[in-house]
Amino acid sequence: MAGLAAAFGSGAMTNSIAEIEHTEVILATGTNTTENHPIVGMMVKRAVRQNGAKLIVIDPREIDLVKYADIWLRQRHGTDVAVLNGLMNVIITEKLFAKEYVDARTEGFEAMRKVLEQYTPEYVEKISGVPAEDLKKAARLYAGANKAAILYAMGITQHISGTDNVKSCANLAMLCGNLGIEGGGVNPLRGQNNVQGACDMGALPNVFPAYQAVTNDELRQKFEKAWDAKLDGKVGLTIMEIMEGALSKKIRALYVMGENPMLSDPDLSHVEHALKNLDILVVQDIFLNETAQYADVVLPSACFAEKDGTFTNTERRVQRIRKAINAPGYAKADWEIIAALSDRMGYPMEYKNAEAIMDEIRTVTPSYGGITYERIEKDGLQWPCPTPDHQGTRFLHKDRFTRGLGLFHAIDYIPPDEMPDKDFPMVLSTGRVLYHYHTGTMTRLSAGSTERYPESLVEINPADAARMKIKDGQMVKVATRRGAVKVKALISERPYEGAVFMNFHFHEVPVNQLTNPALDPIGKIPEYKVCAARVEAA
Amino acid sequence: MENKITVTIDGREAEALPGQTILDVAKAQGIFIPTLCYLDCTTKVGACRVCCVEVEGARSLVASCCMPINPGMIIKTDTKKVRNAQRMIVELLWASGDHNCLTCEKNGACELQNLVYWLEIEKPRFRIDSPGYETETNNSMISRDLNKCILCGRCVRACNEIQVNEVLDFMERGSRAKVGPAFDADYINSQCYFCGECVEACPVGAITFKQARFKGRPWDLKKVKTTCTYCGVGCQIDLNIHDGKIIKVTGNRDSREPNNGSLCVKGRFGLDFVSNPDRLKTPLIRKKKGGELEEATWDEAIAFIAKKFKDIKAKHGSDALAGLASARCTNEENYLFQKFMRAVIGTNNVDHCARL
Ligand code: FES
């Protein structure tokens, strides 16, 4: 998000999902789309099979999309910047870039061009393992299209170079004039259904709703007036810093709504200590999850089917959820619980219903200014939608970037924080599988998902398996500098030789005890996608 | 831009665009033509011919679902010849399988059953021959009873052209023709991704939702449109409710975007958690560190938290408190949560787990 915001002035997905089906070239990188966003994957496949679109997949794993791809660039884990720089090197060398667009709409080109000089296809091949000829072909294909869409997901962001990776995607798209047009864009696919909305609503330490900085006096005063309260002007702590703070007793109380940091944090024993060290931990959730086990107070909440409200999807579309059934027992909607607590703390929050909250959101969130429940009764609206007669925005940055000119960033490749060595000779990467979601709290209770994918598996390339004498279905030990787990092997061509892949859906196999908590310095996202590991028969 | 074409349909003149089919024009005119093999957004195969109409000058009846209109075309949809042909087709389909509505899950929503009624067919004219397939119930999501299959091919096109999963196909020929995954495998032993598109495409009771079996008749179900709780696509789904429970999930096709009625396995079959007995039902308080979590009333729980938060704020300052909001809660809840942390607690220590 930080990467796109720096380049364009807005961190959101630039275009709409439906446009993918009708574009000329799709470049999918760091997204296992058919498993993690199956409906977007469906559009990509239809574009290829039915509408003649060309597909470039850049991914270390042989994901399903590879079957539909015209070109597959299989880079080593964590070498994304090198590959993207290589594509741009070819595009500039062969003069395939959109010169007029670059001149008129962007800045920073020269500085970037200088850095790119070094990234010849041959040099990139050395770093990434992607054959120079394939790289050239992909560059020509992407640059040759009138409109081309880049899709990415956590395979791009969950690296110490995550923000750099995103900026590189932005560079590539701007270089070819693919922003501000239908069917183009740089399109992050959000993993959780309301990540976009949580960010839009200011569930971030540095901004109020609609990314209005807490440090800006004028904006803060606006909120002080709207909320009739004195507000703090310094940036707060991120989740990682909050956990650090709990360890040092700087943080004494933590209120967790609908999250399970005990499973999703990159360094679990660290989190456990942090949570135990708090004076009070309040967990509000639908289940007594791993985090709730450490809570002093647990509050039962209603799930999405039991309440009214809105979610904002990855393409900025604000859509309704509706109460279909009653919540179990005494469980209440999260907003009702917050309001009750606020009342008790002497700040009355009197909202009749969820709609009344949206009516307030609209007044302080310019991009949501025109969004009402009445208007989104049938179809959602895509922000920015500033006024009641605005039809919403299908793609961003038309004629002008949110920040004015699009900004190129000169970016050098930096290797992953931890590279394979003698003791830990393999690369471990993590992600999701089709049948499960996140920490598995919901999907693992579904008969269907459990039947289809009942237990955690580690994907191992047949060549590695043969060398280590590991058979399909056998238990193996996967160890990194931080810990070790036992897990069943799945012999598969998907990971390349020397790499293994695990998912993080099963608490019995806590992959996060293995992963490297090294953070992207800007995005503060841990490097879940690469660390050094050792695999052996258990 | 494009020149309109004028045709006559059931005696009235209608304007239409070149490339539109007779079925399209009829729909626009509010004239009902029955269909079976036709499936929106997929190839028009013209296989069942139940959509036949009379076109002046044509040697035989034509399949309206795949016949493009021509200028001046004169079309009749409800002649005796048309109805007789439709009756014959439907009666043969009826006789070709085990269409026992008494026990069929599709009863009341079956397109074949509806056609039998609409065509006023009193009783089957031909001997009913059940093909004698075993029903497939060895997975917990989708049941198949090929004895009810009318070979319309909608599931095959849904799988290949809508979802592009490329799992289902026709096998064998003639009276032994059937649909299914490659090598005649059961779904559970195939590459099937369990998106459920084939279930929604099936006009009869051949492919049905296993968990919905005996849980409520189509007319009992109330559909509530909402947004899926899983990934960031935000699919529009219909929760099918009966007796206060979610019976099944179907795609909502009123909203073209973002998913136009298509779903994936998680949204379709991943909602068992909602009615899981382990759901939290009452507030819990751990009165002292190291003790047990005990059931409490809302009033006790809220009072307990408010007091602690106030004490900590007074003693250590607002920045000694922090909150984590959620990418799984609504906009309204995230808004209120950060407002609470900022305006009531007085800190910007608010974040969420989406970085992870
Ligand atoms: S619906 Fe037209 S041929 Fe089947």
CSV table of N, CA and C in Angstrom, one decimal, chain A residues 30 58 67 110 127 131 182 185 193 240 254 302-303 321 370 382-383 393 409 429 475 532:
chain,number,residue,atom,x,y,z
A,30,GLY,N,3.4,-12.8,-8.1
A,30,GLY,CA,3.2,-13.0,-6.7
A,30,GLY,C,1.7,-13.1,-6.3
A,58,ILE,N,4.7,-14.4,-13.4
A,58,ILE,CA,6.0,-14.3,-12.8
A,58,ILE,C,5.8,-14.9,-11.4
A,67,LYS,N,-0.6,-22.9,-16.3
A,67,LYS,CA,-1.2,-23.7,-17.4
A,67,LYS,C,-1.9,-22.8,-18.4
A,110,GLU,N,14.5,9.8,-15.3
A,110,GLU,CA,16.0,9.8,-15.5
A,110,GLU,C,16.7,9.0,-14.4
A,127,ILE,N,20.9,-13.3,-11.3
A,127,ILE,CA,20.3,-13.2,-10.0
A,127,ILE,C,19.1,-14.1,-9.8
A,131,PRO,N,15.6,-17.1,-17.7
A,131,PRO,CA,16.4,-17.0,-18.9
A,131,PRO,C,16.2,-15.7,-19.6
A,182,GLU,N,-8.8,2.1,-19.0
A,182,GLU,CA,-9.6,0.9,-18.7
A,182,GLU,C,-8.8,-0.3,-19.1
A,185,GLY,N,-3.6,-0.8,-15.3
A,185,GLY,CA,-3.5,-0.6,-13.9
A,185,GLY,C,-2.5,-1.5,-13.2
A,193,ASN,N,-11.3,-10.0,3.4
A,193,ASN,CA,-12.4,-9.3,2.7
A,193,ASN,C,-12.5,-7.8,2.9
A,240,MET,N,3.4,-4.7,15.2
A,240,MET,CA,4.7,-5.2,15.7
A,240,MET,C,5.2,-4.4,16.8
A,254,LEU,N,-4.5,-4.1,25.8
A,254,LEU,CA,-4.7,-4.3,24.4
A,254,LEU,C,-6.1,-4.8,24.2
A,302,ALA,N,-21.0,-11.1,16.9
A,302,ALA,CA,-21.8,-11.7,15.8
A,302,ALA,C,-20.9,-11.8,14.6
A,303,CYS,N,-21.2,-12.8,13.8
A,303,CYS,CA,-20.4,-12.9,12.5
A,303,CYS,C,-21.1,-12.2,11.4
A,321,ILE,N,-23.5,-5.8,3.8
A,321,ILE,CA,-23.8,-7.1,4.3
A,321,ILE,C,-25.1,-7.0,5.1
A,370,GLY,N,-20.4,10.3,-1.0
A,370,GLY,CA,-21.7,10.0,-1.7
A,370,GLY,C,-22.3,8.7,-1.4
A,382,GLN,N,-18.0,2.3,-6.1
A,382,GLN,CA,-16.6,2.3,-5.9
A,382,GLN,C,-16.1,3.7,-5.6
A,383,TRP,N,-15.3,3.8,-4.5
A,383,TRP,CA,-14.8,5.1,-4.1
A,383,TRP,C,-13.6,5.4,-5.0
A,393,THR,N,-16.0,5.4,-9.0
A,393,THR,CA,-14.9,5.5,-9.9
A,393,THR,C,-14.4,4.1,-10.3
A,409,HIS,N,10.4,5.4,-9.1
A,409,HIS,CA,11.4,5.2,-8.0
A,409,HIS,C,12.5,4.4,-8.6
A,429,SER,N,9.0,-21.1,1.5
A,429,SER,CA,8.1,-20.0,1.2
A,429,SER,C,6.7,-20.4,1.8
A,475,MET,N,6.1,-38.2,6.9
A,475,MET,CA,6.4,-37.1,7.8
A,475,MET,C,7.8,-36.6,7.6
A,532,ALA,N,15.5,-19.3,5.0
A,532,ALA,CA,16.4,-20.5,4.8
A,532,ALA,C,15.9,-21.6,5.7
